[in-house]
mmCIF file of C-alpha atoms and ligand atoms in Angstrom:
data_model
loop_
_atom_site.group_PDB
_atom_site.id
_atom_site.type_symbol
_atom_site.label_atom_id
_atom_site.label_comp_id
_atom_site.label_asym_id
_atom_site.label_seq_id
_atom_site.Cartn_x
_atom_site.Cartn_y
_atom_site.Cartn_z
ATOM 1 C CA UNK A 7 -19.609 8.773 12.695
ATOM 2 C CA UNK A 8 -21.586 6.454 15.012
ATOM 3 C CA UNK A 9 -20.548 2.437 14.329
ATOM 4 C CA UNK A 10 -23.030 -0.103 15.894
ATOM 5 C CA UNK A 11 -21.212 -3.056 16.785
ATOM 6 C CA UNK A 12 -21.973 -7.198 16.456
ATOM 7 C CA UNK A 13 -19.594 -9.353 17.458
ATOM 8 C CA UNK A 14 -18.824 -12.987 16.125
ATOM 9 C CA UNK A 15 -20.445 -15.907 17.437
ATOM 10 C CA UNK A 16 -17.926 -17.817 14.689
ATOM 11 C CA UNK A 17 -14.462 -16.468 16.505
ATOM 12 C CA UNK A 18 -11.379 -18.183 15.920
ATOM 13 C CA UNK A 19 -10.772 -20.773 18.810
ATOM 14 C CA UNK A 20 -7.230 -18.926 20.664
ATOM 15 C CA UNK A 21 -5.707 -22.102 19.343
ATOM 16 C CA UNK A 22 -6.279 -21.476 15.586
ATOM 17 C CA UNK A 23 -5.204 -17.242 16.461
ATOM 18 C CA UNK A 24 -2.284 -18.502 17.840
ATOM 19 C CA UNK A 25 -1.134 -21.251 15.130
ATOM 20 C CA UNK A 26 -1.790 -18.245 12.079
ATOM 21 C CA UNK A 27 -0.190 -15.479 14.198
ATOM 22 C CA UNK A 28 3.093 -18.282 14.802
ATOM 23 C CA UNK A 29 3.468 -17.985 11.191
ATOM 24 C CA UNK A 30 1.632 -14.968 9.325
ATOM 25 C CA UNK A 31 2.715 -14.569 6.059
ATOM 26 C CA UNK A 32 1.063 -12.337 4.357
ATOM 27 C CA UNK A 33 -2.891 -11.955 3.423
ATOM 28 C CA UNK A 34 -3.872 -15.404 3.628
ATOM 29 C CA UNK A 35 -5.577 -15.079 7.113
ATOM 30 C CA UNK A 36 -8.321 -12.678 8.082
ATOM 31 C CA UNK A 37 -9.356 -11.628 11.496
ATOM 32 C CA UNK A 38 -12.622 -12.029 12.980
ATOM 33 C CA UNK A 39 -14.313 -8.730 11.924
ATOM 34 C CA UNK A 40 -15.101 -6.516 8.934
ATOM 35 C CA UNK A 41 -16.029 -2.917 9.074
ATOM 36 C CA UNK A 42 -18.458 -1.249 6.791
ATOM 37 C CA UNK A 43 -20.152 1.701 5.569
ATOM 38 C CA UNK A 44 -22.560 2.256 3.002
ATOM 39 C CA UNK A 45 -23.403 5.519 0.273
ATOM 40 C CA UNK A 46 -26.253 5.756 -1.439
ATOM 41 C CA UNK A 47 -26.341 8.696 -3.807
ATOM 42 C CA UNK A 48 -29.030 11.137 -3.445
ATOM 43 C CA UNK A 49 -31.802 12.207 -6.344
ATOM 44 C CA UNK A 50 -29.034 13.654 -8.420
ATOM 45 C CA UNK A 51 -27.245 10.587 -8.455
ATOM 46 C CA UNK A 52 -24.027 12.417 -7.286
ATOM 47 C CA UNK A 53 -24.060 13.636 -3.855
ATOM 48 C CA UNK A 54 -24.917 11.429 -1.204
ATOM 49 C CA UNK A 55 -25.313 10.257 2.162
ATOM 50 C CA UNK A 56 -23.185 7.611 4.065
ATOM 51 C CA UNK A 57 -24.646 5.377 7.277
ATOM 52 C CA UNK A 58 -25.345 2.506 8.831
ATOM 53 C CA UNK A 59 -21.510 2.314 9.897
ATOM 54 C CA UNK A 60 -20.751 -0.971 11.524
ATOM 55 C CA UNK A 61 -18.364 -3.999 12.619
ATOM 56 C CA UNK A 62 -19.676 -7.244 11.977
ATOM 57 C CA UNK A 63 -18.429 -10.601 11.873
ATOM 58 C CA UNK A 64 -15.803 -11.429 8.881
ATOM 59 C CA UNK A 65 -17.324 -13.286 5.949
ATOM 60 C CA UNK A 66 -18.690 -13.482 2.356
ATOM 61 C CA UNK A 67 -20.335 -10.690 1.031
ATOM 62 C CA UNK A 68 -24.005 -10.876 -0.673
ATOM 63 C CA UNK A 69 -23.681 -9.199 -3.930
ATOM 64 C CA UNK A 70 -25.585 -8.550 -6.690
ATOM 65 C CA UNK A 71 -24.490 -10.298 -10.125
ATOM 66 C CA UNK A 72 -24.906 -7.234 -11.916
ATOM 67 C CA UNK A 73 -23.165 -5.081 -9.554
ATOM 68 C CA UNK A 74 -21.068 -2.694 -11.362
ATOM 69 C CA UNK A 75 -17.651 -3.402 -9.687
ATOM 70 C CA UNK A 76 -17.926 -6.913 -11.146
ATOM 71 C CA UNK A 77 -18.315 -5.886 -14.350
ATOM 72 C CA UNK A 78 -16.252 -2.431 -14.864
ATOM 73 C CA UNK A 79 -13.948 -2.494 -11.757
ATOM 74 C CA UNK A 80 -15.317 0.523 -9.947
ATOM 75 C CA UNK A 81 -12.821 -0.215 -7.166
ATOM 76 C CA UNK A 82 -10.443 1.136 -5.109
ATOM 77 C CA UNK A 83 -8.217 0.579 -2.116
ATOM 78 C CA UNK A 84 -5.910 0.967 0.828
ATOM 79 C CA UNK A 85 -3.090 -0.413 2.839
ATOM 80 C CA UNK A 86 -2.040 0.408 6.357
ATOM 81 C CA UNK A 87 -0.350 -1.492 9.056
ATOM 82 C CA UNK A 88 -1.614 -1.255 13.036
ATOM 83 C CA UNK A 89 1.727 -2.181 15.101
ATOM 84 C CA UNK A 90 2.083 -3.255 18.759
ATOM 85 C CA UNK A 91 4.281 -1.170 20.573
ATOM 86 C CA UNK A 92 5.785 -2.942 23.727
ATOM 87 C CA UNK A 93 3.888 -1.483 26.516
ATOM 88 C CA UNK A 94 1.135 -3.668 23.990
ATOM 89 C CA UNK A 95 -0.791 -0.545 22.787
ATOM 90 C CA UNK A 96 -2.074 -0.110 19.496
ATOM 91 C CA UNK A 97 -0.517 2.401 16.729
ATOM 92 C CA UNK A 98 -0.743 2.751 13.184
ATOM 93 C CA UNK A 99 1.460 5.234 11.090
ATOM 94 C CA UNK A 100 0.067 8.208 9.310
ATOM 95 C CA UNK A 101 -3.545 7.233 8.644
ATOM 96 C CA UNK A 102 -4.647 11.074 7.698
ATOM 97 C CA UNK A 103 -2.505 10.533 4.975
ATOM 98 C CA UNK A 104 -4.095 7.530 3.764
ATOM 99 C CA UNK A 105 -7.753 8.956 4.129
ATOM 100 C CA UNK A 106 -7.107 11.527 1.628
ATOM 101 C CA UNK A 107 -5.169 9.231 -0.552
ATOM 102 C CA UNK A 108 -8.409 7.481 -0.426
ATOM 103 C CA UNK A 109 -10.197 10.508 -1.727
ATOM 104 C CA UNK A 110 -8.202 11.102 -4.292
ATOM 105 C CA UNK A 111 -8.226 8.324 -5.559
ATOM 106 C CA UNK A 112 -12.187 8.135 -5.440
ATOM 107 C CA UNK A 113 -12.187 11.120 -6.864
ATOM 108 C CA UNK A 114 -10.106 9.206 -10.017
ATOM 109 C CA UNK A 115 -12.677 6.875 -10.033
ATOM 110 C CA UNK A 116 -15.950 8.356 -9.760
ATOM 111 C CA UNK A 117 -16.507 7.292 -6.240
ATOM 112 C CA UNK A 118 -17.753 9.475 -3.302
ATOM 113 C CA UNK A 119 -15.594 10.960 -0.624
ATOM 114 C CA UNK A 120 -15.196 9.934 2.829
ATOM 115 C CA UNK A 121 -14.918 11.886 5.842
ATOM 116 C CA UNK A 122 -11.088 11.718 6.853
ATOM 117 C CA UNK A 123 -12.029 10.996 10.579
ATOM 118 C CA UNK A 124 -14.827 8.071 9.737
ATOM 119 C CA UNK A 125 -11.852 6.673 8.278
ATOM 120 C CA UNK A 126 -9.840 6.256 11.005
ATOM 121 C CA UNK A 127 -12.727 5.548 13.332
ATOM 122 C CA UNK A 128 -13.251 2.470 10.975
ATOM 123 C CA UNK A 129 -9.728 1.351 11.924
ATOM 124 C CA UNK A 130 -10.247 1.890 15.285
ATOM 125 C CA UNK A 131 -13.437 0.114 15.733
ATOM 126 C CA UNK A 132 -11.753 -2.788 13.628
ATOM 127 C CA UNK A 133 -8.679 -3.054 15.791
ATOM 128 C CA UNK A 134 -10.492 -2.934 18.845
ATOM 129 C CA UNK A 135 -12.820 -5.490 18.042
ATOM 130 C CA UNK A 136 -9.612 -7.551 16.736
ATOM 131 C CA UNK A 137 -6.978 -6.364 18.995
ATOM 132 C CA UNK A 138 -5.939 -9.963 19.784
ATOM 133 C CA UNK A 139 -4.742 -10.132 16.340
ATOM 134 C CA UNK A 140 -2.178 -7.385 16.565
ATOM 135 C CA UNK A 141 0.812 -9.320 16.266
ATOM 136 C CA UNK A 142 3.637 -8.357 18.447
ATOM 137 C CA UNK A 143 6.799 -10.080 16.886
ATOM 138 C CA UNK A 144 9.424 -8.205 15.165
ATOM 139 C CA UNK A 145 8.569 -7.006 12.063
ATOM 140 C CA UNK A 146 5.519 -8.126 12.353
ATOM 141 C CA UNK A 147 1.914 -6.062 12.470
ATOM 142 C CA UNK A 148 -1.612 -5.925 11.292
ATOM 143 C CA UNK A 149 -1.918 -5.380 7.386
ATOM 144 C CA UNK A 150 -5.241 -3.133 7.322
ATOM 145 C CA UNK A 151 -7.136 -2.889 3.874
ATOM 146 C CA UNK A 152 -9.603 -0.348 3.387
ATOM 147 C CA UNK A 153 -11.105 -0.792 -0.060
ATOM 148 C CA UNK A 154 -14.351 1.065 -1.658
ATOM 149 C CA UNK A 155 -16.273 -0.652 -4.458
ATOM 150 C CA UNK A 156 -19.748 0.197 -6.177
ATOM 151 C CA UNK A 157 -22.345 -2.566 -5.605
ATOM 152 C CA UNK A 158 -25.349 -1.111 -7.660
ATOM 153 C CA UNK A 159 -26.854 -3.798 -9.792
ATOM 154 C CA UNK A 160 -27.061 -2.025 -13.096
ATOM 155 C CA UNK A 161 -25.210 -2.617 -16.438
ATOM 156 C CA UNK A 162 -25.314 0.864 -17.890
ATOM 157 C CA UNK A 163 -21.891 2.616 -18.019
ATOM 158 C CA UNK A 164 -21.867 5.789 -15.393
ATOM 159 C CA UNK A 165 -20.997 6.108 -11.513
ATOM 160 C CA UNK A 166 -22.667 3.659 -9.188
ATOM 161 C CA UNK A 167 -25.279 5.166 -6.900
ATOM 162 C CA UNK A 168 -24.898 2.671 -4.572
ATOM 163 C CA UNK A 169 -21.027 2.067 -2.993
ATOM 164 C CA UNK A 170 -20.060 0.173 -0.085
ATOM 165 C CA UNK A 171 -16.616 0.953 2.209
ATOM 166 C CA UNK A 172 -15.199 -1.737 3.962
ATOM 167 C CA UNK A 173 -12.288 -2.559 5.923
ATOM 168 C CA UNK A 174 -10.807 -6.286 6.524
ATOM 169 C CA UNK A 175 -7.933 -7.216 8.502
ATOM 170 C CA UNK A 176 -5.060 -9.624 8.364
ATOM 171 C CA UNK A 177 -1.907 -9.950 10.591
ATOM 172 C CA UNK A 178 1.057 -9.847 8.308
ATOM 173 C CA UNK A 179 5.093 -11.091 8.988
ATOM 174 C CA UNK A 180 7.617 -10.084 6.772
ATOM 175 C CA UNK A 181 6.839 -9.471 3.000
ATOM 176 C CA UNK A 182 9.283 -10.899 1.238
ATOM 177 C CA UNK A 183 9.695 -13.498 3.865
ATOM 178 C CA UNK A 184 12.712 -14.176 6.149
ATOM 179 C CA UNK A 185 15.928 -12.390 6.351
ATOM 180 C CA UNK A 186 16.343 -8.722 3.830
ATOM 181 C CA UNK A 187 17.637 -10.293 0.803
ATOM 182 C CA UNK A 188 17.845 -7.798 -2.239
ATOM 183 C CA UNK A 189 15.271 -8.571 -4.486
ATOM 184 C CA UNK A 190 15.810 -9.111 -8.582
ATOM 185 C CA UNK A 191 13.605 -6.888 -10.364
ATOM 186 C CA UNK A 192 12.116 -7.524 -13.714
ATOM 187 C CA UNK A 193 11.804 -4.215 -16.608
ATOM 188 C CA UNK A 194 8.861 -4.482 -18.432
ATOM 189 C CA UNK A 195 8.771 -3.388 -21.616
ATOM 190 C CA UNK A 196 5.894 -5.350 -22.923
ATOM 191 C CA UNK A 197 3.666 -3.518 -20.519
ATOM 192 C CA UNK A 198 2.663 -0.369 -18.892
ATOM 193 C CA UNK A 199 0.586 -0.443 -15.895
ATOM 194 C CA UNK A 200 -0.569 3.411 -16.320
ATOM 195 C CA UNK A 201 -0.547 6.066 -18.958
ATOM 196 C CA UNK A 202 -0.950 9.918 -19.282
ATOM 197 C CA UNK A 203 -4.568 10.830 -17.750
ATOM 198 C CA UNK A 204 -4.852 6.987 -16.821
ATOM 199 C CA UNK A 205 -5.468 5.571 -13.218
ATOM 200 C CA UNK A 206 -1.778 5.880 -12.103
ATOM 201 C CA UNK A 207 -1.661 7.700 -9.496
ATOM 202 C CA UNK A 208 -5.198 6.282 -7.823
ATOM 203 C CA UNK A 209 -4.828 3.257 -5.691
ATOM 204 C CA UNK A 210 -7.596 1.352 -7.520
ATOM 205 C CA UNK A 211 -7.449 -2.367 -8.415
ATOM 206 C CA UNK A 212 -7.572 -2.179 -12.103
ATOM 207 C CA UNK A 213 -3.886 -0.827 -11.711
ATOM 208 C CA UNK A 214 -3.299 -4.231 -10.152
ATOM 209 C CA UNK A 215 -4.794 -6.379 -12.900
ATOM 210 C CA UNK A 216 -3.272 -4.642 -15.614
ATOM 211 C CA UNK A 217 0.269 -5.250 -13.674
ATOM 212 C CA UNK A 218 0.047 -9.229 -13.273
ATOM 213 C CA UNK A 219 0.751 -10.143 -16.901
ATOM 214 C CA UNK A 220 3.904 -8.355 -16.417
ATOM 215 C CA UNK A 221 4.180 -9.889 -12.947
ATOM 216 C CA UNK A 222 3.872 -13.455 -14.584
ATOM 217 C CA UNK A 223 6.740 -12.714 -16.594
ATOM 218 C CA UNK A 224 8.800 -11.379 -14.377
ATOM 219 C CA UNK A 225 8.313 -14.793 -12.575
ATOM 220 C CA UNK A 226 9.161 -16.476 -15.507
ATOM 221 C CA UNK A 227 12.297 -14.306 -15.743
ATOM 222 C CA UNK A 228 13.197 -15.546 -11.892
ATOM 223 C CA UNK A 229 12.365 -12.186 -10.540
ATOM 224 C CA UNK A 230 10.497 -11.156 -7.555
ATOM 225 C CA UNK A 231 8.844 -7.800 -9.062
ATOM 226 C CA UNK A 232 8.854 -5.868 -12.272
ATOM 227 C CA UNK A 233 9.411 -2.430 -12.809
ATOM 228 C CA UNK A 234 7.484 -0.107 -14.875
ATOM 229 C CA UNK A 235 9.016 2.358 -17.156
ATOM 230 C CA UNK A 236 7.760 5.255 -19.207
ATOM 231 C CA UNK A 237 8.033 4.400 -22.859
ATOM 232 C CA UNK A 238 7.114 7.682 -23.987
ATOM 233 C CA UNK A 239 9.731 9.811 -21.834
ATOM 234 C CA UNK A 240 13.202 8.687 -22.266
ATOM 235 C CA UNK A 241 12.544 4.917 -20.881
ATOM 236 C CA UNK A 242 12.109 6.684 -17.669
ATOM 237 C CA UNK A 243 11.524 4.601 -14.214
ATOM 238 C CA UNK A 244 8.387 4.813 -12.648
ATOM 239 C CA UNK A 245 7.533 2.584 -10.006
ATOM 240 C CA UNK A 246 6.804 -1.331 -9.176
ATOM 241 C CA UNK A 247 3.774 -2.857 -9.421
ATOM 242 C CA UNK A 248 3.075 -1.696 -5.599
ATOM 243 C CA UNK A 249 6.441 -0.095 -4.301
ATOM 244 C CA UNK A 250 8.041 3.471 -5.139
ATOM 245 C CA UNK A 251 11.823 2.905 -6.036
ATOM 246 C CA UNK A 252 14.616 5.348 -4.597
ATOM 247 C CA UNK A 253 18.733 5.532 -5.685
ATOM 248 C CA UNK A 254 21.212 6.492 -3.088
ATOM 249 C CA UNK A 255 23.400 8.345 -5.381
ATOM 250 C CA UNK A 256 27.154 8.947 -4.586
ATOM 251 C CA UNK A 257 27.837 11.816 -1.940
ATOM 252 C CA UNK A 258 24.674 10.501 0.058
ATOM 253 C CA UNK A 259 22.076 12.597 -2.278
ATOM 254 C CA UNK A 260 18.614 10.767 -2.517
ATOM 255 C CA UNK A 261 17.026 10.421 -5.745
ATOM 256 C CA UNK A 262 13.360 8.873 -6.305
ATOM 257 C CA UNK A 263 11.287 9.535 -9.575
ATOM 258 C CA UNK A 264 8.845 12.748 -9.708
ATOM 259 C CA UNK A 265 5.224 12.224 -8.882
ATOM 260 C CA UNK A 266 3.815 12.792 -12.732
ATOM 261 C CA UNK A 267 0.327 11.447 -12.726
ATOM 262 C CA UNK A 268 1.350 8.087 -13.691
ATOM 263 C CA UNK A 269 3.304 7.207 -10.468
ATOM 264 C CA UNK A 270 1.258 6.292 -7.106
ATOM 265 C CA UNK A 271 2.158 8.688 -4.377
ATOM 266 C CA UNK A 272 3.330 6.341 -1.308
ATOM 267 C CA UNK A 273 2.659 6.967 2.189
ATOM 268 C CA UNK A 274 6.285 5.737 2.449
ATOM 269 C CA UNK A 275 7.756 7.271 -0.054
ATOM 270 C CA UNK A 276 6.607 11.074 1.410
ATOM 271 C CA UNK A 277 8.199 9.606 4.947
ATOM 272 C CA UNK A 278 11.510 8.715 3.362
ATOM 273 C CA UNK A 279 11.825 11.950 1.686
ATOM 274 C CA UNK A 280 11.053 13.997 4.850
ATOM 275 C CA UNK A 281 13.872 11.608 6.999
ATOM 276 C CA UNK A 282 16.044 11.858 4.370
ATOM 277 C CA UNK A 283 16.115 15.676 4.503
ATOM 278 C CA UNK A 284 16.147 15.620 8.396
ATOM 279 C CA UNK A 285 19.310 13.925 8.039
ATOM 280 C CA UNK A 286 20.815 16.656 6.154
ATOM 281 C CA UNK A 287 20.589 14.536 2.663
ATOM 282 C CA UNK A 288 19.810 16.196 -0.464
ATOM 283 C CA UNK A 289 16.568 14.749 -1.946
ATOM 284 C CA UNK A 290 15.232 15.348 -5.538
ATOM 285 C CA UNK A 291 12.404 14.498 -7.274
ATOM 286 C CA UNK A 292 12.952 13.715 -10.852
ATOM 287 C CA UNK A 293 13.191 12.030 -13.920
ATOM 288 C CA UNK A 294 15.723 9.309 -13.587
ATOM 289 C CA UNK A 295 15.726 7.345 -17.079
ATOM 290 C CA UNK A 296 17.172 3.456 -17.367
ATOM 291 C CA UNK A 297 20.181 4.540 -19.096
ATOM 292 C CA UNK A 298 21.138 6.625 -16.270
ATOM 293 C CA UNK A 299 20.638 3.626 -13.888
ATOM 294 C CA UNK A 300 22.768 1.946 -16.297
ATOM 295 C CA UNK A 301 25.483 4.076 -16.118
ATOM 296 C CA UNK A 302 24.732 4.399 -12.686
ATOM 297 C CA UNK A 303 25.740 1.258 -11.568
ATOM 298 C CA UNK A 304 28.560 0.705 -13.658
ATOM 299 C CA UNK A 305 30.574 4.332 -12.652
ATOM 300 C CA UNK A 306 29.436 4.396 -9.439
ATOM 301 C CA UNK A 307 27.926 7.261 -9.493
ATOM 302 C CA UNK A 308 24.606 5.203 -8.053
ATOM 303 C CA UNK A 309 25.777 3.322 -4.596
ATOM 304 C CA UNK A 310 22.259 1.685 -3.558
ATOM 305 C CA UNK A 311 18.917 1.232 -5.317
ATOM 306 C CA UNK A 312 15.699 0.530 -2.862
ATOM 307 C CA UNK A 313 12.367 -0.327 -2.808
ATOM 308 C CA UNK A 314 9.483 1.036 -0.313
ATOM 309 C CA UNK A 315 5.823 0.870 0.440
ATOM 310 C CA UNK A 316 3.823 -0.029 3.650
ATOM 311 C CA UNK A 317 3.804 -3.732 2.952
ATOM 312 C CA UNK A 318 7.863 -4.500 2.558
ATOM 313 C CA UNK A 319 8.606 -0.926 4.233
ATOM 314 C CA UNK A 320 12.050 -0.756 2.840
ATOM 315 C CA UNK A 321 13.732 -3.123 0.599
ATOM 316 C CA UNK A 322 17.056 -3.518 -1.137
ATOM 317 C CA UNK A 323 17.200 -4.201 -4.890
ATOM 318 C CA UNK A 324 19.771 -6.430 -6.082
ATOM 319 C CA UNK A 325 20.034 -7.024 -9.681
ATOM 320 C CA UNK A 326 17.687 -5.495 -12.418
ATOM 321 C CA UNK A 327 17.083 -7.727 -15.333
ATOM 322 C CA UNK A 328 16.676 -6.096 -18.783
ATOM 323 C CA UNK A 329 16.372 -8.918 -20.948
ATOM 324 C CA UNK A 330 19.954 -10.455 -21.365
ATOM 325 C CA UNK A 331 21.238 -7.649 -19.702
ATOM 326 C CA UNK A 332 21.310 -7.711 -16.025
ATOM 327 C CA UNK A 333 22.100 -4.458 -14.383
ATOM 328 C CA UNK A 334 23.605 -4.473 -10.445
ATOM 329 C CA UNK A 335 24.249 -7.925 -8.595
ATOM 330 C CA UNK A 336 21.874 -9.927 -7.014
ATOM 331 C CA UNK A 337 23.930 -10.728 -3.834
ATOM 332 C CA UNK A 338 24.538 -6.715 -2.806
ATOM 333 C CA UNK A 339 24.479 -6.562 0.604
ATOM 334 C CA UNK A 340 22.071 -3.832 1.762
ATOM 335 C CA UNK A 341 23.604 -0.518 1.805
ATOM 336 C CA UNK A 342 24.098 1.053 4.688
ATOM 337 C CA UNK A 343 21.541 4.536 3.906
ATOM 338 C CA UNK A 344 18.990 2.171 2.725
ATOM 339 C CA UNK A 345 19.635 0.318 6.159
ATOM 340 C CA UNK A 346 19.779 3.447 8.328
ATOM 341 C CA UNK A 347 16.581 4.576 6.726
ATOM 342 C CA UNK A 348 14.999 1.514 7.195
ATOM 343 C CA UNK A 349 15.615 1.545 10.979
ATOM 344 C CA UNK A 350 14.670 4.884 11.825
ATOM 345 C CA UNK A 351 11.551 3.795 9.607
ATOM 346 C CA UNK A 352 10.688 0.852 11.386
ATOM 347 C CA UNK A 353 11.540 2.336 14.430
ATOM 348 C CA UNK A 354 8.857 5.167 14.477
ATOM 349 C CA UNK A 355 6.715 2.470 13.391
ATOM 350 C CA UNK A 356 6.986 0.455 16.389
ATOM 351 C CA UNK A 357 7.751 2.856 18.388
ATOM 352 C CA UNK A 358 11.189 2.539 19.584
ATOM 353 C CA UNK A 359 12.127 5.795 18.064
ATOM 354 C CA UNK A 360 11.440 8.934 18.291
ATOM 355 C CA UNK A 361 8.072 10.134 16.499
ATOM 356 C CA UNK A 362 8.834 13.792 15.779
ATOM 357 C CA UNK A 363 6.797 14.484 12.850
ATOM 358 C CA UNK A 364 3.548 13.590 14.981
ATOM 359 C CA UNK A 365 2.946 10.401 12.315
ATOM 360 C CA UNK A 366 1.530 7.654 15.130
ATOM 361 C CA UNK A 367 -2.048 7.216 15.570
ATOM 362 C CA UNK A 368 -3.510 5.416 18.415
ATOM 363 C CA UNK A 369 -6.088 3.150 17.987
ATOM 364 C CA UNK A 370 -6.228 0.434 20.546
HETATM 365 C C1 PLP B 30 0.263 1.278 -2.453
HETATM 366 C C2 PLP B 30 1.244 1.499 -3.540
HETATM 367 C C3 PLP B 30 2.541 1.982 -3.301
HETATM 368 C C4 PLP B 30 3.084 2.221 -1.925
HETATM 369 O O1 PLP B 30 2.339 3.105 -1.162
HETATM 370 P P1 PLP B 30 2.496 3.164 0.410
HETATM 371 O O2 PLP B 30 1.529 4.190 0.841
HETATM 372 O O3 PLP B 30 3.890 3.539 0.697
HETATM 373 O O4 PLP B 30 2.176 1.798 0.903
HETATM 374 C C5 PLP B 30 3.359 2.220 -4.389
HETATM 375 N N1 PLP B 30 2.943 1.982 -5.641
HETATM 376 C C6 PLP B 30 1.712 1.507 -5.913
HETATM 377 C C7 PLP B 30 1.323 1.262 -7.322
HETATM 378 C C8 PLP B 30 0.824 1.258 -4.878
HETATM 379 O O5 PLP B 30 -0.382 0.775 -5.155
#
């Protein structure tokens, strides 16, 4: 796909780049750029054409009141990260594997399909007209979001004929902020953020907005994240609001919970399952219910519980609060698997390691 290209006149002076890059955080600064593609749908109001592909400067968007992702969430979305490697080119990990993520989950939601490869040229075109934003401290990179969302003005219920794909940009430190501290994890059982036949295993933003309630009280409950279990199977554990969770079990086996159609497939996840087994470790994918965490923790049959997904990569859990009942300890050092597969993680990432399974993309 051809992009036409026009640049900012409204850049950000290399002063202001330089004060948000000294201190990132995460998504509160956007780079200079946007990318975009629009669909219209054809006569049958199903198939359809994508064009006028292009980077423009970042900014509001003109929408429509009655466009339908305002009213019934037609949405969905992505997340990537483009790292600097120290010769200072551009990679980002595994983007093919996003772009069909993508398409499944538009397929969830009743929006079009992409072209794999217009995907990634949209990152491309992004990072190179951004590359000064590619931040090149440890840890550090550029959080990409890809998102799709239907901006026909109409207030009947059916799929939008009119859908826009954009991609925004914003350099990103660590996650969770400073050193990797375990994090306390909150179980919901007030709230499910997906259900059989539901959105679950889509990346859509619904998903998101169902989860904050539960977020809130997982705040409330001094917790950093809550975890989502399935009431109707056994209490069994699903996922975070945004991370896959994994259990270093005694013996080194590596246990993380089946894909079922309620549990989001992570880019992360898949690569922690194939290093895991190229280290020899047993992996299985399964149901692992809260009583067995339980018991778990207290025999020691479980020696490390983790969190991953492209924003925190890997992260330790500490304690898991069920109510009264807290399960674990929040000061656990890291264990030393969830460590080592961290590193290599990270690694490949940034490119200090190895990248045998062909994952790195170049794109600036
Ligand atoms: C994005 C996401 C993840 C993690 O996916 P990655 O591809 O590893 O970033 C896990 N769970 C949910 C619900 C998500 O939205």
């Amino acid at each position: 796909m051809e992009f036409t290209e026009e640049l900012s006149h409204q850049r950000k002076s290399d002063q202001d780049r330089a004060a948000i890059l000294a201190n990132p955080g995460f998504g509160d600064f956007f780079t200079d750029h946007t990318a975009v593609i629009d669909w219209t749908a054809s006569e049958d109001g199903v198939t359809g054409t994508w064009d006028n592909a292009r980077i423009e400067p970042y900014g509001p968007i003109s929408l429509d009141p009655a466009a339908s992702v305002l009213h019934y969430g037609q949405e969905i979305f992505e997340g990537l990260k483009a790292y600097r490697h120290a010769d200072g080119t551009v990679w980002t990990f595994r983007p093919y594997a996003n772009a069909a993520r993508l398409n499944r989950s538009a397929e969830r939601l009743a929006l079009p399909q992409l072209d794999e490869d217009a995907f990634v040229e949209s990152l491309r075109r992004l990072v190179k007209a951004d590359v000064q934003w590619v931040p090149s401290g440890e840890g550090e990179a550029l959080y990409l979001r890809p998102f799709m969302i239907a901006t026909e003005a109409f207030l009947g219920v059916r799929a939008a004929r009119e859908v826009s794909y954009r991609v925004i940009a914003s350099p990103a430190g660590n996650y969770f902020g400073g050193e990797l501290k375990p994090v306390g994890i909150w179980v919901s059982h007030n709230y499910a953020r997906a259900g059989r036949g539901g959105t679950g295993a889509a990346k859509c933003g619904g998903n998101y907005a169902a989860s904050l309630v539960a977020q809130l009280e997982a705040e409330q409950n001094g917790c950093k994240q809550v975890l989502f279990l399935d009431p109707f199977n056994d209490e069994a554990v699903e996922e975070l609001g945004g991370m896959n969770v994994f259990f270093v079990m005694k013996g080194g086996k590596l246990v993380t919970p089946r894909l079922t159609g309620t549990i989001l497939e992570g880019v992360t996840r898949s690569s922690i399952i194939q290093l895991a087994k190229d280290r020899g470790m047993d992996v299985e994918e399964r149901t692992i219910a809260l009583g067995e965490w339980r018991e778990g923790i207290a025999n020691g049959d479980i020696e490390e519980v983790f969190a991953c997904g492209t924003a925190a990569v890997i992260t330790p859990i500490g304690v898991l609060k069920n109510g009264e009942e807290h399960i674990g300890d929040p000061e656990a050092p890291a264990g030393e698997v969830t460590m080592a597969l961290r590193t290599e993680l990270l690694g490949i990432q940034t490119g200090v390691v190895a990248d045998r399974h062909g994952w790195l993309e170049r794109l600036a």
